[in-house]
Amino acid sequence: MAILSLYILNKSGGLVYQRDFTEKLNKLSANDYLVLAGTFHGIHVIASKISPVSHSSGIKSIDSSTFSLHCLQTPTGIKFLLVTDPGQSNAHLLLSKIYQLYADYVMKNPFHQLEMPIRSDQFNRQLTIYASST
Amino acid sequence: MTSIYNRSLHRRSGDVSLSLFALLFAETVAYSQKHVKGVNELEERLNSLGYSVGYRMSELVMLREGKNGVRSIEILELMRDVHQNLWKALYGRSAHSLEKSRSEEDEYMIIDNNPIELTFISVPKDISQLSCAAFTAGIVEAALDGAQFPARVTAHSSGTDQFPQRTIYLVKFEPQVVEREASK
């Protein structure tokens, strides 16, 4: 099992979706997840600002001995954060597939409000199917 | 200049992109929702939008798939036409099953396991009784009305684990239709 959890941040750094794909992760309080998302959004902006070369994409991945965190920022400023087992080399492929599911099952749902938390049964279902196939 | 109007009506036009259709349909539902109070009114509105599509569509399907201008004059025959030909013209395949109600003489059911218009739609829990397939129900209603079999068509979601978007289109014919059928 490669995928540990998924976070989706809106363009202002608010957490709109969070989901763990395994039981072994420590659960945080709802507020802590929001803080975590906001903090990452902040350091992502700082990282792209302190880059010596302009137009930096910001943080793409963070590696540690126990996990890797991969970030995909879309042209509209939405960030997908994927926490995986360390050294996952195909994370970019996983992220773009998740982006595709988001584009289909969230953006084409008439009941979704932009920038608001994602409540979509179909998106959940498709993610479950995809996560279990990797 | 040649436009779509210069082409033969018999020629089938190409398929439409699913993404494009889904985005347009999503916006139709979202727009309609802003102008109604409550779920029933929303279904009513989607139904009437579908009705104006179905009225045109049924005539075109009749022309393309028709049996040399012979009309279906029996309920079952007509329902088969809707279940197969109309569905094929709209969605590229026929619906999954056609059933006659056991309890009611004037009720028929068309069942679609995964309606294409609902592919990307998730209805929120607080309005879970809503089915956006009311649009297709409107199309079917118009097709039946146009064939002189006036009926009321409603869509009901009855998802299963295997087919979460499974939808039943319930057709209830007007009493005079059943009477006419019985007197034949």
PDB file of C-alpha atoms in Angstrom:
ATOM      1  CA  MET A   1       0.000   0.000   0.000  1.00  0.00           C
ATOM      2  CA  ALA A   2       1.718   3.134  -1.202  1.00  0.00           C
ATOM      3  CA  ILE A   3      -0.762   5.920  -0.491  1.00  0.00           C
ATOM      4  CA  LEU A   4      -1.093   6.908   3.178  1.00  0.00           C
ATOM      5  CA  SER A   5      -3.261   9.994   2.977  1.00  0.00           C
ATOM      6  CA  LEU A   6      -4.505  12.789   0.756  1.00  0.00           C
ATOM      7  CA  TYR A   7      -5.079  16.475   1.451  1.00  0.00           C
ATOM      8  CA  ILE A   8      -6.673  18.954  -0.963  1.00  0.00           C
ATOM      9  CA  LEU A   9      -6.148  22.669  -0.338  1.00  0.00           C
ATOM     10  CA  ASN A  10      -8.054  25.461  -2.029  1.00  0.00           C
ATOM     11  CA  LYS A  11      -6.202  28.431  -3.504  1.00  0.00           C
ATOM     12  CA  SER A  12      -6.211  30.343  -0.221  1.00  0.00           C
ATOM     13  CA  GLY A  13      -4.755  27.463   1.771  1.00  0.00           C
ATOM     14  CA  GLY A  14      -7.991  26.198   3.304  1.00  0.00           C
ATOM     15  CA  LEU A  15      -8.360  22.454   3.681  1.00  0.00           C
ATOM     16  CA  VAL A  16     -11.273  21.228   1.552  1.00  0.00           C
ATOM     17  CA  TYR A  17     -10.637  17.489   1.688  1.00  0.00           C
ATOM     18  CA  GLN A  18      -8.684  15.141   3.908  1.00  0.00           C
ATOM     19  CA  ARG A  19      -8.647  11.414   3.897  1.00  0.00           C
ATOM     20  CA  ASP A  20      -6.461   8.648   5.310  1.00  0.00           C
ATOM     21  CA  PHE A  21      -6.134   5.460   3.309  1.00  0.00           C
ATOM     22  CA  THR A  22      -4.748   3.328   6.094  1.00  0.00           C
ATOM     23  CA  GLU A  23      -5.620   2.627   9.716  1.00  0.00           C
ATOM     24  CA  LYS A  24      -2.076   2.919  11.035  1.00  0.00           C
ATOM     25  CA  LEU A  25      -1.887   6.743  10.978  1.00  0.00           C
ATOM     26  CA  ASN A  26      -2.385   8.779  14.149  1.00  0.00           C
ATOM     27  CA  LYS A  27      -5.640  10.704  14.024  1.00  0.00           C
ATOM     28  CA  LEU A  28      -5.421  14.460  14.544  1.00  0.00           C
ATOM     29  CA  SER A  29      -8.203  16.760  15.653  1.00  0.00           C
ATOM     30  CA  ALA A  30     -10.183  18.503  12.904  1.00  0.00           C
ATOM     31  CA  ASN A  31      -8.523  21.787  13.822  1.00  0.00           C
ATOM     32  CA  ASP A  32      -5.004  20.317  13.592  1.00  0.00           C
ATOM     33  CA  TYR A  33      -5.646  19.193  10.025  1.00  0.00           C
ATOM     34  CA  LEU A  34      -6.634  22.758   9.137  1.00  0.00           C
ATOM     35  CA  VAL A  35      -3.504  24.150  10.825  1.00  0.00           C
ATOM     36  CA  LEU A  36      -1.348  21.620   9.011  1.00  0.00           C
ATOM     37  CA  ALA A  37      -2.845  22.624   5.657  1.00  0.00           C
ATOM     38  CA  GLY A  38      -2.480  26.330   6.390  1.00  0.00           C
ATOM     39  CA  THR A  39       1.132  25.895   7.498  1.00  0.00           C
ATOM     40  CA  PHE A  40       2.073  23.961   4.393  1.00  0.00           C
ATOM     41  CA  HIS A  41       0.407  26.604   2.247  1.00  0.00           C
ATOM     42  CA  GLY A  42       2.516  29.244   4.026  1.00  0.00           C
ATOM     43  CA  ILE A  43       5.868  27.523   3.644  1.00  0.00           C
ATOM     44  CA  HIS A  44       5.031  26.674   0.038  1.00  0.00           C
ATOM     45  CA  VAL A  45       4.630  30.386  -0.683  1.00  0.00           C
ATOM     46  CA  ILE A  46       7.807  31.267   1.245  1.00  0.00           C
ATOM     47  CA  ALA A  47       9.771  28.561  -0.549  1.00  0.00           C
ATOM     48  CA  SER A  48       8.793  29.909  -3.940  1.00  0.00           C
ATOM     49  CA  LYS A  49       9.608  33.487  -2.838  1.00  0.00           C
ATOM     50  CA  ILE A  50      13.132  32.735  -1.509  1.00  0.00           C
ATOM     51  CA  SER A  51      14.073  30.819  -4.629  1.00  0.00           C
ATOM     52  CA  PRO A  52      17.083  32.506  -6.319  1.00  0.00           C
ATOM     53  CA  VAL A  53      15.488  31.834  -9.700  1.00  0.00           C
ATOM     54  CA  SER A  54      12.123  33.502 -10.296  1.00  0.00           C
ATOM     55  CA  HIS A  55       8.907  31.608 -11.127  1.00  0.00           C
ATOM     56  CA  SER A  56       9.713  28.774  -8.771  1.00  0.00           C
ATOM     57  CA  SER A  57       7.017  26.125  -8.407  1.00  0.00           C
ATOM     58  CA  GLY A  58       7.504  25.989  -4.631  1.00  0.00           C
ATOM     59  CA  ILE A  59       7.865  22.747  -2.688  1.00  0.00           C
ATOM     60  CA  LYS A  60       7.347  19.649  -4.780  1.00  0.00           C
ATOM     61  CA  SER A  61       8.166  17.019  -2.220  1.00  0.00           C
ATOM     62  CA  ILE A  62       9.330  16.534   1.347  1.00  0.00           C
ATOM     63  CA  ASP A  63      11.181  13.343   2.224  1.00  0.00           C
ATOM     64  CA  SER A  64      11.721  11.802   5.610  1.00  0.00           C
ATOM     65  CA  SER A  65      12.726   8.365   6.861  1.00  0.00           C
ATOM     66  CA  THR A  66       9.114   7.364   7.556  1.00  0.00           C
ATOM     67  CA  PHE A  67       7.115   9.086   4.809  1.00  0.00           C
ATOM     68  CA  SER A  68       7.268  11.204   1.671  1.00  0.00           C
ATOM     69  CA  LEU A  69       4.967  14.116   0.986  1.00  0.00           C
ATOM     70  CA  HIS A  70       4.317  15.107  -2.602  1.00  0.00           C
ATOM     71  CA  CYS A  71       2.623  18.286  -3.755  1.00  0.00           C
ATOM     72  CA  LEU A  72       0.897  19.038  -7.040  1.00  0.00           C
ATOM     73  CA  GLN A  73      -0.241  22.592  -7.609  1.00  0.00           C
ATOM     74  CA  THR A  74      -2.732  23.087 -10.434  1.00  0.00           C
ATOM     75  CA  PRO A  75      -2.827  26.190 -12.667  1.00  0.00           C
ATOM     76  CA  THR A  76      -5.825  27.438 -10.626  1.00  0.00           C
ATOM     77  CA  GLY A  77      -3.882  27.239  -7.363  1.00  0.00           C
ATOM     78  CA  ILE A  78      -5.402  24.100  -5.884  1.00  0.00           C
ATOM     79  CA  LYS A  79      -2.885  21.910  -4.110  1.00  0.00           C
ATOM     80  CA  PHE A  80      -3.017  18.151  -3.851  1.00  0.00           C
ATOM     81  CA  LEU A  81      -0.826  16.775  -1.069  1.00  0.00           C
ATOM     82  CA  LEU A  82      -0.154  13.084  -1.120  1.00  0.00           C
ATOM     83  CA  VAL A  83       1.526  11.337   1.801  1.00  0.00           C
ATOM     84  CA  THR A  84       3.105   8.055   0.767  1.00  0.00           C
ATOM     85  CA  ASP A  85       5.606   5.508   2.011  1.00  0.00           C
ATOM     86  CA  PRO A  86       9.166   6.875   1.648  1.00  0.00           C
ATOM     87  CA  GLY A  87      10.839   6.835  -1.738  1.00  0.00           C
ATOM     88  CA  GLN A  88       7.716   6.524  -3.855  1.00  0.00           C
ATOM     89  CA  SER A  89       8.977   7.331  -7.338  1.00  0.00           C
ATOM     90  CA  ASN A  90       5.675   7.344  -9.255  1.00  0.00           C
ATOM     91  CA  ALA A  91       3.950   9.842  -6.935  1.00  0.00           C
ATOM     92  CA  HIS A  92       3.550  12.325  -9.750  1.00  0.00           C
ATOM     93  CA  LEU A  93       1.520   9.812 -11.735  1.00  0.00           C
ATOM     94  CA  LEU A  94      -0.654   9.093  -8.698  1.00  0.00           C
ATOM     95  CA  LEU A  95      -1.237  12.816  -8.191  1.00  0.00           C
ATOM     96  CA  SER A  96      -2.186  13.497 -11.772  1.00  0.00           C
ATOM     97  CA  LYS A  97      -4.661  10.608 -11.690  1.00  0.00           C
ATOM     98  CA  ILE A  98      -6.188  12.043  -8.492  1.00  0.00           C
ATOM     99  CA  TYR A  99      -6.331  15.472 -10.164  1.00  0.00           C
ATOM    100  CA  GLN A 100      -8.208  13.837 -13.020  1.00  0.00           C
ATOM    101  CA  LEU A 101     -10.716  12.254 -10.599  1.00  0.00           C
ATOM    102  CA  TYR A 102     -11.138  15.679  -8.966  1.00  0.00           C
ATOM    103  CA  ALA A 103     -11.776  17.331 -12.337  1.00  0.00           C
ATOM    104  CA  ASP A 104     -14.425  14.721 -13.131  1.00  0.00           C
ATOM    105  CA  TYR A 105     -16.218  13.915  -9.898  1.00  0.00           C
ATOM    106  CA  VAL A 106     -15.906  17.237  -8.066  1.00  0.00           C
ATOM    107  CA  MET A 107     -15.900  19.917 -10.757  1.00  0.00           C
ATOM    108  CA  LYS A 108     -18.664  18.293 -12.809  1.00  0.00           C
ATOM    109  CA  ASN A 109     -20.926  17.881  -9.811  1.00  0.00           C
ATOM    110  CA  PRO A 110     -23.574  20.622  -9.846  1.00  0.00           C
ATOM    111  CA  PHE A 111     -23.855  20.571  -6.045  1.00  0.00           C
ATOM    112  CA  HIS A 112     -20.202  21.407  -5.394  1.00  0.00           C
ATOM    113  CA  GLN A 113     -19.464  24.973  -4.350  1.00  0.00           C
ATOM    114  CA  LEU A 114     -16.069  26.351  -5.303  1.00  0.00           C
ATOM    115  CA  GLU A 115     -13.565  26.787  -2.450  1.00  0.00           C
ATOM    116  CA  MET A 116     -15.854  24.840  -0.106  1.00  0.00           C
ATOM    117  CA  PRO A 117     -15.201  21.429   1.470  1.00  0.00           C
ATOM    118  CA  ILE A 118     -15.713  18.529  -0.924  1.00  0.00           C
ATOM    119  CA  ARG A 119     -18.707  16.318  -0.158  1.00  0.00           C
ATOM    120  CA  SER A 120     -19.041  13.925  -3.014  1.00  0.00           C
ATOM    121  CA  ASP A 121     -19.903  10.249  -2.622  1.00  0.00           C
ATOM    122  CA  GLN A 122     -18.734   9.530  -6.131  1.00  0.00           C
ATOM    123  CA  PHE A 123     -15.335  11.146  -5.561  1.00  0.00           C
ATOM    124  CA  ASN A 124     -14.880   9.105  -2.362  1.00  0.00           C
ATOM    125  CA  ARG A 125     -15.873   5.936  -4.141  1.00  0.00           C
ATOM    126  CA  GLN A 126     -13.575   6.505  -7.099  1.00  0.00           C
ATOM    127  CA  LEU A 127     -10.651   7.349  -4.803  1.00  0.00           C
ATOM    128  CA  THR A 128     -11.207   4.143  -2.851  1.00  0.00           C
ATOM    129  CA  ILE A 129     -11.202   2.136  -6.076  1.00  0.00           C
ATOM    130  CA  TYR A 130      -8.065   3.895  -7.298  1.00  0.00           C
ATOM    131  CA  ALA A 131      -6.173   3.687  -3.999  1.00  0.00           C
ATOM    132  CA  SER A 132      -6.826  -0.029  -3.691  1.00  0.00           C
ATOM    133  CA  SER A 133      -5.611  -0.605  -7.257  1.00  0.00           C
ATOM    134  CA  THR A 134      -2.179   0.951  -6.676  1.00  0.00           C
TER     135      THR A 134
ATOM    136  CA  MET B   1     -22.407  28.492 -46.618  1.00  0.00           C
ATOM    137  CA  THR B   2     -23.246  24.976 -45.453  1.00  0.00           C
ATOM    138  CA  SER B   3     -24.491  24.641 -41.938  1.00  0.00           C
ATOM    139  CA  ILE B   4     -25.970  21.838 -39.896  1.00  0.00           C
ATOM    140  CA  TYR B   5     -29.345  22.634 -41.535  1.00  0.00           C
ATOM    141  CA  ASN B   6     -28.063  21.688 -44.982  1.00  0.00           C
ATOM    142  CA  ARG B   7     -27.193  18.184 -43.899  1.00  0.00           C
ATOM    143  CA  SER B   8     -29.507  15.261 -44.394  1.00  0.00           C
ATOM    144  CA  LEU B   9     -31.619  14.461 -41.342  1.00  0.00           C
ATOM    145  CA  HIS B  10     -30.947  10.796 -41.919  1.00  0.00           C
ATOM    146  CA  ARG B  11     -27.267  11.205 -41.307  1.00  0.00           C
ATOM    147  CA  ARG B  12     -26.245  10.567 -37.767  1.00  0.00           C
ATOM    148  CA  SER B  13     -24.019  13.216 -36.295  1.00  0.00           C
ATOM    149  CA  GLY B  14     -20.943  12.240 -34.345  1.00  0.00           C
ATOM    150  CA  ASP B  15     -20.780  11.613 -30.629  1.00  0.00           C
ATOM    151  CA  VAL B  16     -20.605  14.509 -28.202  1.00  0.00           C
ATOM    152  CA  SER B  17     -17.787  14.774 -25.682  1.00  0.00           C
ATOM    153  CA  LEU B  18     -18.885  13.397 -22.313  1.00  0.00           C
ATOM    154  CA  SER B  19     -16.969  16.092 -20.432  1.00  0.00           C
ATOM    155  CA  LEU B  20     -18.655  18.839 -22.398  1.00  0.00           C
ATOM    156  CA  PHE B  21     -22.081  17.340 -21.842  1.00  0.00           C
ATOM    157  CA  ALA B  22     -21.369  16.805 -18.122  1.00  0.00           C
ATOM    158  CA  LEU B  23     -20.248  20.410 -17.616  1.00  0.00           C
ATOM    159  CA  LEU B  24     -23.256  21.796 -19.474  1.00  0.00           C
ATOM    160  CA  PHE B  25     -25.660  19.543 -17.605  1.00  0.00           C
ATOM    161  CA  ALA B  26     -24.024  20.400 -14.252  1.00  0.00           C
ATOM    162  CA  GLU B  27     -24.449  24.098 -14.993  1.00  0.00           C
ATOM    163  CA  THR B  28     -28.063  23.518 -16.058  1.00  0.00           C
ATOM    164  CA  VAL B  29     -28.803  21.841 -12.741  1.00  0.00           C
ATOM    165  CA  ALA B  30     -26.920  24.471 -10.718  1.00  0.00           C
ATOM    166  CA  TYR B  31     -28.687  27.302 -12.562  1.00  0.00           C
ATOM    167  CA  SER B  32     -32.102  25.694 -12.164  1.00  0.00           C
ATOM    168  CA  GLN B  33     -31.456  25.192  -8.468  1.00  0.00           C
ATOM    169  CA  LYS B  34     -31.016  28.937  -7.972  1.00  0.00           C
ATOM    170  CA  HIS B  35     -34.488  29.608  -9.346  1.00  0.00           C
ATOM    171  CA  VAL B  36     -36.578  27.122  -7.431  1.00  0.00           C
ATOM    172  CA  LYS B  37     -37.824  26.464  -3.925  1.00  0.00           C
ATOM    173  CA  GLY B  38     -37.301  22.864  -2.977  1.00  0.00           C
ATOM    174  CA  VAL B  39     -36.598  19.526  -4.560  1.00  0.00           C
ATOM    175  CA  ASN B  40     -39.972  18.979  -6.235  1.00  0.00           C
ATOM    176  CA  GLU B  41     -39.791  22.246  -8.099  1.00  0.00           C
ATOM    177  CA  LEU B  42     -36.248  21.469  -9.249  1.00  0.00           C
ATOM    178  CA  GLU B  43     -37.302  18.071 -10.608  1.00  0.00           C
ATOM    179  CA  GLU B  44     -40.273  19.742 -12.262  1.00  0.00           C
ATOM    180  CA  ARG B  45     -37.977  22.227 -13.964  1.00  0.00           C
ATOM    181  CA  LEU B  46     -35.508  19.584 -15.146  1.00  0.00           C
ATOM    182  CA  ASN B  47     -38.441  17.536 -16.395  1.00  0.00           C
ATOM    183  CA  SER B  48     -39.753  20.428 -18.479  1.00  0.00           C
ATOM    184  CA  LEU B  49     -36.279  21.100 -19.913  1.00  0.00           C
ATOM    185  CA  GLY B  50     -36.070  17.452 -20.909  1.00  0.00           C
ATOM    186  CA  TYR B  51     -39.574  17.637 -22.352  1.00  0.00           C
ATOM    187  CA  SER B  52     -38.570  20.202 -24.959  1.00  0.00           C
ATOM    188  CA  VAL B  53     -35.582  18.032 -25.922  1.00  0.00           C
ATOM    189  CA  GLY B  54     -37.668  14.872 -26.102  1.00  0.00           C
ATOM    190  CA  TYR B  55     -40.339  16.430 -28.290  1.00  0.00           C
ATOM    191  CA  ARG B  56     -37.781  17.130 -31.005  1.00  0.00           C
ATOM    192  CA  MET B  57     -35.740  14.014 -30.402  1.00  0.00           C
ATOM    193  CA  SER B  58     -38.645  11.573 -30.690  1.00  0.00           C
ATOM    194  CA  GLU B  59     -39.515  12.837 -34.136  1.00  0.00           C
ATOM    195  CA  LEU B  60     -35.937  12.521 -35.321  1.00  0.00           C
ATOM    196  CA  VAL B  61     -35.577   9.017 -33.897  1.00  0.00           C
ATOM    197  CA  MET B  62     -38.857   8.038 -35.580  1.00  0.00           C
ATOM    198  CA  LEU B  63     -37.473   9.280 -38.882  1.00  0.00           C
ATOM    199  CA  ARG B  64     -34.125   7.536 -38.526  1.00  0.00           C
ATOM    200  CA  GLU B  65     -35.063   4.280 -36.842  1.00  0.00           C
ATOM    201  CA  GLY B  66     -38.704   4.114 -37.872  1.00  0.00           C
ATOM    202  CA  LYS B  67     -40.079   1.060 -39.619  1.00  0.00           C
ATOM    203  CA  ASN B  68     -40.940   2.774 -42.914  1.00  0.00           C
ATOM    204  CA  GLY B  69     -43.292   5.223 -41.299  1.00  0.00           C
ATOM    205  CA  VAL B  70     -45.192   2.613 -39.298  1.00  0.00           C
ATOM    206  CA  ARG B  71     -46.026   3.829 -35.803  1.00  0.00           C
ATOM    207  CA  SER B  72     -46.106   1.772 -32.651  1.00  0.00           C
ATOM    208  CA  ILE B  73     -49.727   1.591 -31.558  1.00  0.00           C
ATOM    209  CA  GLU B  74     -49.423  -0.727 -28.595  1.00  0.00           C
ATOM    210  CA  ILE B  75     -48.057   0.231 -25.208  1.00  0.00           C
ATOM    211  CA  LEU B  76     -45.498  -2.548 -25.026  1.00  0.00           C
ATOM    212  CA  GLU B  77     -44.291  -1.960 -28.559  1.00  0.00           C
ATOM    213  CA  LEU B  78     -43.902   1.749 -27.889  1.00  0.00           C
ATOM    214  CA  MET B  79     -42.104   1.151 -24.598  1.00  0.00           C
ATOM    215  CA  ARG B  80     -39.649  -1.135 -26.405  1.00  0.00           C
ATOM    216  CA  ASP B  81     -39.008   1.629 -28.927  1.00  0.00           C
ATOM    217  CA  VAL B  82     -38.235   4.057 -26.128  1.00  0.00           C
ATOM    218  CA  HIS B  83     -36.118   1.552 -24.214  1.00  0.00           C
ATOM    219  CA  GLN B  84     -34.057   0.658 -27.264  1.00  0.00           C
ATOM    220  CA  ASN B  85     -34.169   3.204 -30.099  1.00  0.00           C
ATOM    221  CA  LEU B  86     -34.622   6.428 -28.155  1.00  0.00           C
ATOM    222  CA  TRP B  87     -32.027   5.413 -25.571  1.00  0.00           C
ATOM    223  CA  LYS B  88     -29.589   4.432 -28.305  1.00  0.00           C
ATOM    224  CA  ALA B  89     -30.038   7.779 -30.043  1.00  0.00           C
ATOM    225  CA  LEU B  90     -29.518   9.672 -26.792  1.00  0.00           C
ATOM    226  CA  TYR B  91     -26.897   7.642 -24.977  1.00  0.00           C
ATOM    227  CA  GLY B  92     -25.446   5.239 -27.512  1.00  0.00           C
ATOM    228  CA  ARG B  93     -26.867   2.108 -25.881  1.00  0.00           C
ATOM    229  CA  SER B  94     -30.247   0.783 -24.825  1.00  0.00           C
ATOM    230  CA  ALA B  95     -31.480   0.966 -21.230  1.00  0.00           C
ATOM    231  CA  HIS B  96     -30.836  -2.084 -19.073  1.00  0.00           C
ATOM    232  CA  SER B  97     -34.322  -3.359 -18.540  1.00  0.00           C
ATOM    233  CA  LEU B  98     -37.973  -2.729 -19.174  1.00  0.00           C
ATOM    234  CA  GLU B  99     -40.522  -3.984 -16.676  1.00  0.00           C
ATOM    235  CA  LYS B 100     -44.258  -3.863 -16.234  1.00  0.00           C
ATOM    236  CA  SER B 101     -45.539  -3.097 -12.779  1.00  0.00           C
ATOM    237  CA  ARG B 102     -47.110  -6.143 -11.133  1.00  0.00           C
ATOM    238  CA  SER B 103     -49.561  -4.177  -9.021  1.00  0.00           C
ATOM    239  CA  GLU B 104     -50.612  -1.356 -11.340  1.00  0.00           C
ATOM    240  CA  GLU B 105     -52.051  -1.908 -14.804  1.00  0.00           C
ATOM    241  CA  ASP B 106     -50.914   1.494 -16.098  1.00  0.00           C
ATOM    242  CA  GLU B 107     -47.303   1.552 -14.812  1.00  0.00           C
ATOM    243  CA  TYR B 108     -44.123   0.565 -16.594  1.00  0.00           C
ATOM    244  CA  MET B 109     -40.508   0.895 -15.495  1.00  0.00           C
ATOM    245  CA  ILE B 110     -37.407   1.546 -17.543  1.00  0.00           C
ATOM    246  CA  ILE B 111     -34.265   0.774 -15.560  1.00  0.00           C
ATOM    247  CA  ASP B 112     -30.815   2.143 -16.293  1.00  0.00           C
ATOM    248  CA  ASN B 113     -27.939   0.809 -14.181  1.00  0.00           C
ATOM    249  CA  ASN B 114     -25.656   3.776 -14.771  1.00  0.00           C
ATOM    250  CA  PRO B 115     -27.390   6.708 -16.458  1.00  0.00           C
ATOM    251  CA  ILE B 116     -24.885   8.744 -18.430  1.00  0.00           C
ATOM    252  CA  GLU B 117     -26.248  12.117 -17.301  1.00  0.00           C
ATOM    253  CA  LEU B 118     -25.523  11.129 -13.681  1.00  0.00           C
ATOM    254  CA  THR B 119     -21.956   9.892 -14.278  1.00  0.00           C
ATOM    255  CA  PHE B 120     -20.289  12.649 -12.255  1.00  0.00           C
ATOM    256  CA  ILE B 121     -23.148  13.788 -10.019  1.00  0.00           C
ATOM    257  CA  SER B 122     -23.340  13.213  -6.256  1.00  0.00           C
ATOM    258  CA  VAL B 123     -26.525  14.444  -4.627  1.00  0.00           C
ATOM    259  CA  PRO B 124     -26.016  15.925  -1.122  1.00  0.00           C
ATOM    260  CA  LYS B 125     -27.543  13.998   1.793  1.00  0.00           C
ATOM    261  CA  ASP B 126     -30.046  16.722   2.757  1.00  0.00           C
ATOM    262  CA  ILE B 127     -31.808  16.477  -0.620  1.00  0.00           C
ATOM    263  CA  SER B 128     -31.139  12.787  -1.192  1.00  0.00           C
ATOM    264  CA  GLN B 129     -34.603  12.191  -2.680  1.00  0.00           C
ATOM    265  CA  LEU B 130     -33.658  14.336  -5.689  1.00  0.00           C
ATOM    266  CA  SER B 131     -32.829  12.611  -8.943  1.00  0.00           C
ATOM    267  CA  CYS B 132     -31.286  14.735 -11.688  1.00  0.00           C
ATOM    268  CA  ALA B 133     -32.418  12.024 -14.103  1.00  0.00           C
ATOM    269  CA  ALA B 134     -35.722  13.949 -14.037  1.00  0.00           C
ATOM    270  CA  PHE B 135     -34.264  15.478 -17.203  1.00  0.00           C
ATOM    271  CA  THR B 136     -34.321  12.142 -19.009  1.00  0.00           C
ATOM    272  CA  ALA B 137     -37.748  11.444 -17.525  1.00  0.00           C
ATOM    273  CA  GLY B 138     -38.916  14.617 -19.271  1.00  0.00           C
ATOM    274  CA  ILE B 139     -37.487  13.381 -22.564  1.00  0.00           C
ATOM    275  CA  VAL B 140     -39.355  10.081 -22.216  1.00  0.00           C
ATOM    276  CA  GLU B 141     -42.552  11.881 -21.242  1.00  0.00           C
ATOM    277  CA  ALA B 142     -42.388  14.023 -24.385  1.00  0.00           C
ATOM    278  CA  ALA B 143     -41.689  11.015 -26.592  1.00  0.00           C
ATOM    279  CA  LEU B 144     -44.754   9.208 -25.196  1.00  0.00           C
ATOM    280  CA  ASP B 145     -46.929  12.326 -25.412  1.00  0.00           C
ATOM    281  CA  GLY B 146     -45.838  12.821 -29.008  1.00  0.00           C
ATOM    282  CA  ALA B 147     -46.857   9.247 -29.812  1.00  0.00           C
ATOM    283  CA  GLN B 148     -50.343   9.985 -28.395  1.00  0.00           C
ATOM    284  CA  PHE B 149     -49.749   7.911 -25.293  1.00  0.00           C
ATOM    285  CA  PRO B 150     -49.940  10.671 -22.661  1.00  0.00           C
ATOM    286  CA  ALA B 151     -48.130   9.668 -19.484  1.00  0.00           C
ATOM    287  CA  ARG B 152     -46.407  11.022 -16.426  1.00  0.00           C
ATOM    288  CA  VAL B 153     -42.766   9.986 -16.110  1.00  0.00           C
ATOM    289  CA  THR B 154     -40.699  10.353 -12.955  1.00  0.00           C
ATOM    290  CA  ALA B 155     -37.145   9.312 -12.115  1.00  0.00           C
ATOM    291  CA  HIS B 156     -36.274   7.552  -8.869  1.00  0.00           C
ATOM    292  CA  SER B 157     -32.788   6.634  -7.782  1.00  0.00           C
ATOM    293  CA  SER B 158     -32.451   3.129  -6.412  1.00  0.00           C
ATOM    294  CA  GLY B 159     -28.726   2.654  -6.096  1.00  0.00           C
ATOM    295  CA  THR B 160     -27.212  -0.707  -5.283  1.00  0.00           C
ATOM    296  CA  ASP B 161     -23.661  -1.408  -4.124  1.00  0.00           C
ATOM    297  CA  GLN B 162     -22.730  -2.508  -7.599  1.00  0.00           C
ATOM    298  CA  PHE B 163     -24.577   0.290  -9.411  1.00  0.00           C
ATOM    299  CA  PRO B 164     -24.747   3.315  -7.067  1.00  0.00           C
ATOM    300  CA  GLN B 165     -26.417   5.506  -9.711  1.00  0.00           C
ATOM    301  CA  ARG B 166     -29.049   2.960 -10.778  1.00  0.00           C
ATOM    302  CA  THR B 167     -32.228   4.794 -11.711  1.00  0.00           C
ATOM    303  CA  ILE B 168     -35.817   3.710 -12.313  1.00  0.00           C
ATOM    304  CA  TYR B 169     -37.880   5.747 -14.759  1.00  0.00           C
ATOM    305  CA  LEU B 170     -41.474   5.195 -13.703  1.00  0.00           C
ATOM    306  CA  VAL B 171     -44.005   5.627 -16.497  1.00  0.00           C
ATOM    307  CA  LYS B 172     -47.642   6.075 -15.469  1.00  0.00           C
ATOM    308  CA  PHE B 173     -50.027   6.255 -18.408  1.00  0.00           C
ATOM    309  CA  GLU B 174     -53.212   8.319 -18.365  1.00  0.00           C
ATOM    310  CA  PRO B 175     -56.368   6.212 -17.812  1.00  0.00           C
ATOM    311  CA  GLN B 176     -57.605   6.702 -21.384  1.00  0.00           C
ATOM    312  CA  VAL B 177     -54.472   5.015 -22.755  1.00  0.00           C
ATOM    313  CA  VAL B 178     -55.118   1.843 -20.766  1.00  0.00           C
ATOM    314  CA  GLU B 179     -58.800   1.937 -21.702  1.00  0.00           C
ATOM    315  CA  ARG B 180     -57.977   2.253 -25.391  1.00  0.00           C
ATOM    316  CA  GLU B 181     -55.483  -0.616 -25.140  1.00  0.00           C
ATOM    317  CA  ALA B 182     -58.089  -2.846 -23.482  1.00  0.00           C
ATOM    318  CA  SER B 183     -60.717  -2.133 -26.140  1.00  0.00           C
ATOM    319  CA  LYS B 184     -58.475  -3.180 -29.040  1.00  0.00           C
TER     320      LYS B 184
END
